[in-house]
XYZ file of C-alpha atoms in Angstrom:
476
model
C 26.897 51.041 -83.184
C 24.193 53.140 -80.850
C 21.554 51.240 -82.640
C 23.225 47.798 -82.241
C 22.612 47.998 -78.187
C 19.244 49.409 -79.021
C 18.266 46.987 -81.394
C 19.895 44.823 -78.701
C 17.648 46.765 -75.802
C 14.497 46.179 -77.360
C 15.382 42.385 -78.265
C 16.014 41.304 -74.854
C 12.883 43.498 -73.755
C 10.324 41.065 -76.245
C 12.520 38.233 -74.608
C 11.284 39.283 -70.700
C 8.105 39.891 -72.340
C 7.757 36.926 -73.565
C 9.175 34.252 -71.124
C 8.389 36.546 -68.054
C 4.739 38.373 -68.760
C 5.037 41.920 -69.021
C 1.227 43.582 -69.661
C 0.652 47.800 -69.739
C -3.176 48.373 -68.125
C -4.074 52.144 -67.551
C -0.787 53.228 -67.947
C 0.470 51.160 -65.680
C 3.803 48.614 -66.040
C 2.722 45.216 -64.388
C 5.461 42.094 -64.490
C 4.801 38.878 -63.667
C 7.910 37.525 -61.975
C 7.281 34.246 -63.069
C 5.914 32.688 -66.558
C 3.039 31.164 -65.151
C 1.805 33.792 -62.810
C -1.152 36.442 -62.873
C -2.337 38.932 -60.301
C -4.346 41.626 -59.039
C -3.877 45.145 -59.815
C -5.437 48.005 -58.696
C -7.862 48.778 -55.728
C -11.515 49.692 -54.871
C -13.643 50.436 -58.144
C -10.676 50.020 -60.053
C -9.662 46.385 -59.326
C -8.776 44.300 -62.022
C -7.841 40.983 -62.532
C -4.922 40.831 -64.716
C -4.417 37.349 -66.507
C -0.858 35.880 -67.601
C -1.903 35.042 -71.052
C -5.239 36.365 -71.891
C -4.294 40.581 -70.170
C -7.629 42.016 -67.808
C -10.089 39.228 -67.134
C -13.507 40.809 -68.506
C -17.186 39.226 -68.843
C -16.902 36.439 -66.512
C -16.857 33.688 -63.762
C -13.140 32.786 -62.521
C -11.775 31.038 -59.285
C -8.831 32.921 -57.777
C -7.031 31.280 -54.505
C -10.341 29.363 -54.228
C -12.674 31.496 -54.026
C -15.419 32.862 -57.331
C -15.878 36.593 -58.500
C -17.580 37.814 -61.528
C -15.072 40.442 -63.841
C -17.689 42.470 -65.756
C -17.322 44.313 -69.041
C -14.663 46.815 -67.758
C -13.477 44.225 -66.222
C -14.302 45.458 -62.769
C -15.302 43.084 -59.874
C -18.987 42.510 -59.507
C -20.361 43.179 -56.038
C -24.108 42.106 -54.789
C -26.938 40.222 -56.832
C -26.130 38.779 -60.387
C -28.553 36.806 -63.147
C -26.294 34.891 -65.161
C -27.683 32.004 -67.277
C -31.126 31.411 -65.699
C -29.111 31.552 -62.229
C -28.934 33.975 -59.072
C -25.415 34.269 -57.354
C -24.848 36.854 -54.454
C -21.430 38.399 -54.044
C -19.939 39.818 -51.063
C -20.089 43.441 -50.768
C -16.790 43.789 -49.889
C -14.570 41.464 -51.356
C -16.794 40.689 -54.630
C -15.886 36.521 -53.776
C -19.068 34.352 -54.864
C -20.912 33.821 -51.511
C -22.686 30.598 -50.311
C -24.819 28.985 -48.501
C -26.887 31.541 -45.857
C -26.892 35.512 -46.513
C -29.394 38.107 -44.754
C -29.396 41.028 -46.723
C -32.771 43.721 -46.381
C -34.055 42.386 -43.121
C -34.389 38.890 -45.163
C -32.235 35.218 -45.401
C -31.671 33.999 -49.040
C -29.735 30.463 -49.979
C -26.958 29.864 -52.438
C -25.853 26.444 -53.024
C -22.140 24.830 -51.997
C -20.237 24.950 -54.981
C -22.260 26.060 -57.485
C -23.621 29.226 -55.723
C -26.560 29.046 -56.970
C -29.928 30.772 -55.546
C -32.670 28.517 -54.527
C -35.714 30.148 -55.982
C -39.448 29.047 -55.956
C -38.889 25.846 -54.068
C -38.496 23.975 -51.039
C -35.075 22.559 -50.121
C -33.575 20.451 -46.986
C -30.591 22.713 -44.980
C -29.016 20.816 -42.258
C -31.762 18.909 -41.534
C -34.231 21.290 -41.874
C -37.211 21.977 -44.799
C -36.813 25.676 -46.272
C -39.191 27.477 -48.954
C -38.335 30.121 -51.077
C -40.526 32.037 -52.733
C -39.939 34.040 -56.314
C -37.232 36.332 -55.405
C -35.447 34.036 -54.088
C -36.219 35.217 -50.268
C -36.909 32.496 -47.323
C -40.357 32.087 -47.219
C -41.668 32.674 -43.169
C -45.551 32.124 -41.740
C -48.344 29.977 -42.549
C -49.111 28.700 -46.510
C -50.952 26.033 -48.757
C -49.699 23.706 -50.864
C -50.935 21.032 -52.751
C -54.440 21.617 -50.695
C -52.656 21.065 -46.880
C -50.854 23.788 -44.959
C -48.059 24.765 -43.639
C -46.179 26.815 -41.448
C -42.935 27.946 -42.267
C -40.445 28.966 -38.838
C -37.335 31.433 -39.131
C -33.840 29.381 -38.636
C -35.856 26.113 -38.188
C -38.236 25.899 -41.450
C -40.933 23.447 -41.768
C -42.814 23.208 -38.411
C -42.967 19.106 -37.874
C -44.551 17.822 -34.996
C -45.434 21.344 -32.705
C -47.925 23.839 -31.690
C -48.158 26.788 -33.154
C -50.848 30.426 -32.499
C -51.472 31.525 -35.860
C -53.398 34.551 -36.031
C -54.637 34.389 -32.774
C -55.793 30.424 -32.806
C -53.497 27.300 -31.516
C -52.985 24.400 -33.999
C -50.763 21.387 -34.453
C -48.361 20.828 -37.362
C -47.844 16.741 -37.690
C -43.890 14.813 -38.345
C -44.869 15.606 -42.060
C -45.589 19.210 -41.514
C -49.287 19.801 -42.471
C -51.529 21.500 -39.676
C -53.840 18.956 -38.328
C -56.863 20.317 -40.054
C -60.361 19.354 -37.351
C -61.429 17.293 -34.456
C -59.901 15.004 -31.740
C -56.359 14.563 -31.052
C -53.681 13.206 -28.723
C -50.766 15.353 -28.536
C -47.167 13.911 -27.831
C -47.132 15.222 -24.368
C -50.443 13.263 -23.782
C -53.291 15.943 -23.663
C -56.283 14.842 -25.667
C -57.353 17.989 -27.664
C -59.903 18.984 -29.557
C -59.830 21.476 -32.913
C -61.873 23.102 -34.880
C -61.442 23.789 -38.536
C -62.152 27.264 -38.119
C -61.319 28.198 -35.115
C -57.946 25.755 -33.759
C -57.788 24.590 -30.445
C -60.736 25.029 -28.424
C -60.543 25.880 -24.520
C -63.077 25.851 -21.617
C -67.039 24.717 -21.948
C -67.799 23.352 -25.078
C -70.496 21.453 -26.812
C -68.987 18.848 -29.781
C -71.009 16.032 -31.426
C -74.018 17.339 -29.439
C -71.784 17.105 -25.654
C -70.880 18.885 -23.275
C -67.321 19.039 -22.506
C -64.188 21.140 -20.101
C -61.439 21.576 -21.833
C -58.406 22.674 -19.675
C -58.260 26.930 -21.070
C -54.820 27.524 -20.938
C -53.704 23.971 -23.080
C -56.618 22.864 -24.453
C -56.507 19.465 -22.291
C -59.825 17.256 -22.182
C -60.670 17.407 -18.293
C -62.267 14.062 -16.499
C -62.979 13.587 -13.197
C -63.709 15.927 -10.068
C -63.207 19.593 -12.026
C -62.968 22.761 -10.371
C -63.677 25.437 -12.417
C -65.762 28.845 -12.762
C -66.988 28.780 -9.693
C -68.645 24.750 -10.118
C -67.871 21.048 -9.755
C -67.459 19.499 -12.595
C -68.320 15.550 -12.531
C -66.809 14.136 -15.716
C -66.637 10.349 -16.769
C -63.220 9.205 -18.483
C -64.705 9.764 -21.990
C -64.374 13.129 -21.388
C -68.527 14.315 -21.519
C -69.379 16.355 -18.180
C -72.326 14.213 -16.351
C -73.033 17.416 -13.709
C -72.175 20.794 -12.434
C -72.533 22.255 -9.027
C -72.732 25.681 -8.057
C -68.998 26.460 -5.259
C -70.066 28.145 -2.278
C -66.487 27.978 0.164
C -63.445 26.291 -1.179
C -60.028 25.123 0.338
C -56.809 26.887 -0.891
C -53.708 26.776 -1.564
C -51.004 29.688 -2.228
C -47.399 28.569 -3.713
C -44.206 30.414 -4.996
C -40.957 29.269 -6.161
C -40.173 28.829 -2.126
C -42.499 25.335 -2.389
C -39.921 23.946 -4.922
C -40.263 22.272 -8.531
C -41.565 18.944 -8.069
C -45.268 20.103 -6.847
C -47.544 16.720 -7.327
C -50.415 18.637 -8.313
C -53.070 15.046 -8.781
C -51.864 14.530 -4.782
C -52.497 17.975 -4.104
C -56.134 17.905 -5.285
C -56.940 14.354 -4.218
C -55.766 16.189 -0.667
C -58.817 18.006 -1.176
C -57.370 21.560 -2.468
C -59.953 22.636 -5.164
C -57.933 26.213 -5.655
C -54.604 27.372 -6.244
C -53.045 31.422 -5.797
C -49.616 30.937 -7.265
C -47.375 33.833 -7.548
C -46.704 35.111 -10.990
C -43.557 37.154 -9.645
C -42.735 40.561 -8.553
C -42.381 43.748 -9.013
C -38.890 44.992 -8.181
C -37.579 48.511 -7.129
C -36.308 51.399 -9.453
C -32.284 50.179 -9.271
C -33.655 46.152 -10.155
C -35.084 45.192 -13.405
C -38.523 45.946 -12.868
C -40.190 42.403 -14.298
C -38.882 39.268 -12.004
C -40.892 36.403 -13.123
C -41.246 33.253 -11.179
C -39.275 30.728 -12.592
C -42.432 27.933 -11.519
C -44.977 30.251 -12.463
C -45.668 28.231 -16.018
C -45.582 24.779 -15.110
C -47.350 25.481 -11.645
C -50.792 26.966 -13.077
C -50.066 24.248 -15.988
C -49.957 21.274 -13.378
C -52.836 22.637 -11.220
C -55.580 23.233 -14.009
C -53.971 19.944 -15.417
C -55.051 18.645 -12.279
C -58.769 20.093 -12.078
C -58.026 22.692 -9.958
C -58.591 26.344 -10.584
C -55.877 28.714 -10.517
C -55.357 32.298 -10.085
C -52.048 34.509 -9.797
C -50.532 36.896 -7.582
C -47.997 39.921 -8.006
C -45.831 40.631 -5.247
C -45.064 44.405 -5.297
C -41.996 46.082 -4.347
C -42.438 49.407 -6.351
C -44.287 52.529 -5.021
C -44.027 54.227 -8.501
C -47.128 54.344 -11.160
C -44.219 54.263 -13.042
C -42.624 51.000 -12.591
C -45.850 49.109 -11.259
C -47.378 50.119 -15.158
C -44.440 48.511 -16.761
C -44.381 45.567 -14.675
C -47.966 43.997 -14.857
C -47.103 45.293 -18.884
C -44.477 42.465 -18.501
C -46.411 40.336 -16.288
C -49.041 39.746 -18.980
C -46.520 39.337 -21.870
C -44.837 36.853 -20.121
C -48.708 34.579 -19.435
C -49.161 35.215 -23.333
C -45.936 33.424 -24.193
C -46.250 31.017 -21.203
C -49.836 30.079 -22.829
C -51.405 30.776 -19.454
C -54.550 31.459 -18.934
C -56.181 32.321 -15.340
C -59.622 31.366 -14.178
C -59.355 33.227 -11.517
C -58.173 36.620 -10.397
C -54.768 38.307 -10.198
C -54.204 39.331 -6.925
C -51.658 42.678 -6.065
C -49.537 41.574 -3.263
C -49.444 44.842 -0.789
C -47.348 44.368 1.977
C -43.756 45.250 1.609
C -43.291 48.247 4.069
C -40.263 49.284 2.803
C -42.101 50.055 -0.054
C -44.923 50.817 0.923
C -43.938 51.874 4.021
C -47.190 51.401 6.820
C -46.945 53.345 9.653
C -50.768 53.010 10.687
C -51.880 56.285 10.770
C -55.629 57.123 11.076
C -56.944 56.685 7.417
C -56.778 59.628 5.104
C -53.896 61.165 7.012
C -50.307 61.778 5.776
C -48.582 57.490 6.238
C -45.467 56.136 4.151
C -45.412 57.052 0.205
C -47.601 59.732 -0.657
C -49.980 59.035 1.856
C -53.091 56.789 2.279
C -54.697 58.132 -0.410
C -51.900 58.121 -2.750
C -51.587 53.963 -2.390
C -55.147 54.106 -2.368
C -54.763 55.761 -6.504
C -51.856 53.509 -6.912
C -53.306 50.019 -6.200
C -56.669 51.207 -7.950
C -54.980 52.326 -10.852
C -52.790 49.272 -11.378
C -56.248 47.054 -10.648
C -57.919 49.242 -13.838
C -54.701 48.171 -15.657
C -55.481 44.717 -15.250
C -59.445 44.687 -15.999
C -58.115 46.662 -19.652
C -55.469 43.544 -20.100
C -58.485 41.111 -19.561
C -57.950 39.810 -15.987
C -60.231 39.267 -12.940
C -58.216 41.611 -10.456
C -57.942 42.087 -6.851
C -55.742 42.943 -4.314
C -53.891 41.247 -0.814
C -53.161 42.593 2.277
C -53.432 42.375 5.968
C -55.883 42.531 8.153
C -54.391 45.903 10.362
C -53.676 47.223 6.641
C -56.651 47.111 4.977
C -58.592 50.572 5.777
C -56.058 51.559 7.808
C -52.792 52.506 5.099
C -54.902 52.605 2.321
C -58.774 52.485 1.091
C -59.301 48.132 0.637
C -63.243 48.539 1.531
C -63.733 51.400 -1.150
C -61.547 48.925 -3.893
C -63.776 46.291 -2.750
C -66.938 47.752 -3.115
C -65.644 48.958 -6.527
C -65.739 45.138 -7.424
C -62.127 44.341 -6.981
C -61.778 40.619 -5.451
C -59.935 41.283 -1.575
C -57.667 38.107 -0.407
C -56.910 38.998 2.987
C -54.259 37.551 5.254
C -55.570 37.168 8.865
C -53.838 34.000 10.975
C -56.005 33.106 13.660
C -54.389 30.244 15.070
C -51.817 28.403 12.940
C -51.761 25.270 13.875
C -55.236 24.225 12.912
C -57.849 24.885 9.774
C -60.949 27.067 11.279
C -64.471 26.875 9.935
C -64.979 29.323 7.332
C -68.037 30.985 8.335
C -65.712 32.534 11.785
C -64.181 35.456 9.510
C -65.542 38.929 9.897
C -62.744 41.414 8.851
C -64.054 44.782 10.771
C -67.359 45.684 10.728
C -68.253 42.006 9.806
C -67.060 42.871 6.068
C -66.086 39.385 4.849
C -63.251 39.013 2.021
C -63.317 37.090 -1.556
C -60.310 35.366 -0.102
C -59.484 34.540 3.475
C -55.736 33.584 4.046
C -55.751 31.609 7.458
C -52.765 29.957 7.969
C -48.808 29.954 6.973
C -47.886 26.182 7.995
C -50.270 24.133 6.173
C -49.390 20.312 5.730
C -50.585 19.278 1.875
C -50.123 16.452 0.044
C -48.031 16.322 -2.467
C -46.187 19.433 -1.283
C -43.127 18.739 0.736
C -43.240 21.946 2.220
C -45.478 24.025 4.271
C -47.955 26.059 2.377
C -50.519 28.698 2.918
C -53.721 27.470 3.568
C -56.389 29.952 2.000
C -60.485 29.402 1.467
C -62.510 31.163 -1.397
C -65.883 32.686 -1.009
C -67.603 32.572 -4.551
C -70.426 34.315 -2.942
C -68.136 37.272 -2.824
C -66.505 36.935 -5.300
C -66.577 40.208 -8.138
């Protein structure tokens, strides 16, 4: 009787195995509650997939629940890179699911095609409208490369550069509509600039002899200049073809200094037509210790490029709200980095604006006596250190201050004699433009630049603006 019962139980178990599916794996009983069900078992390194009919899935690629996995010879779920049947794949390092699209790993980007999961290797493909190149390892190629006798440049995230400028190894180049680099010669860019490219040096700037003719090219953006242009202390007379006809040495020039206060809509062509030959444009300010040290003027690059395009010589100034060596050094470095990024090149010096009473705290003590932050000697040394830093960064350097601060609160005369440009603020009559020969500052000393008025009215500038004279014989 007992043998019959045992036999009956065994037959019933066999029926259950056949009908519903039971598998033993790694010492565990795995039961399927429906004839066509398969499923996962285990965790971590022990994670396996058991098929209803085939048992543990091994050495194959299988789609489960919408995700594709690769199971190794022992049934383990593969993670990371895999090359199989000549194709590269990437499986998520956490879940093991096949990844498609962009994958970033080891600091580089890879692309795996939708659907197949095949990695793109050693070829160029179009992805979301951009053209991308992948190297022999499947990593996105970045930078310049020659292909089929043409040079191209591939940017991160956007791919092949087209209809755009790019600085490569210090030289500026233009990449055309098909992405190839313009090789050499004259080219009119989409923004209207006509520029010249040398086959080895890229875009040319400043005074150049091209095909035996003299030209003047904007020092920031390479634009071929025409008409009357004020540059490097000379007045250039240039034909409509860009050929320089004459250049005379300047003596005293008329100018303005502007900042964001004058707004974003300065008409620099009208400013030039009004007789302005130079402009000193605020780059920003170096703030106190409780704020971000460098604060750029939002219209700086726009004003520099606009003025230079009109043929006006340009310098810059930085307002100082900081009286520490560390803060000023950090701010000047940040200014130089901004100028480089914004493609700003200056014709005239960068001036340090030394006038803020809170941070330099003048008290009109006798020169050499303690006054304000660190005293006279400290402030002189502080300004000198900043001027030296500007020079080391490749700029002509100068300083701005009031007549009653010069030599009273710091050593303006000493700094001027050391070869730094001196921009003096002294408003004799704020309602008229004085004769530039009338200025004398202490013992008949003359500055490099004289800010003579704060209420100037100039065509092309909607608000009142500071007016200045520049004396070329006194520039360092």
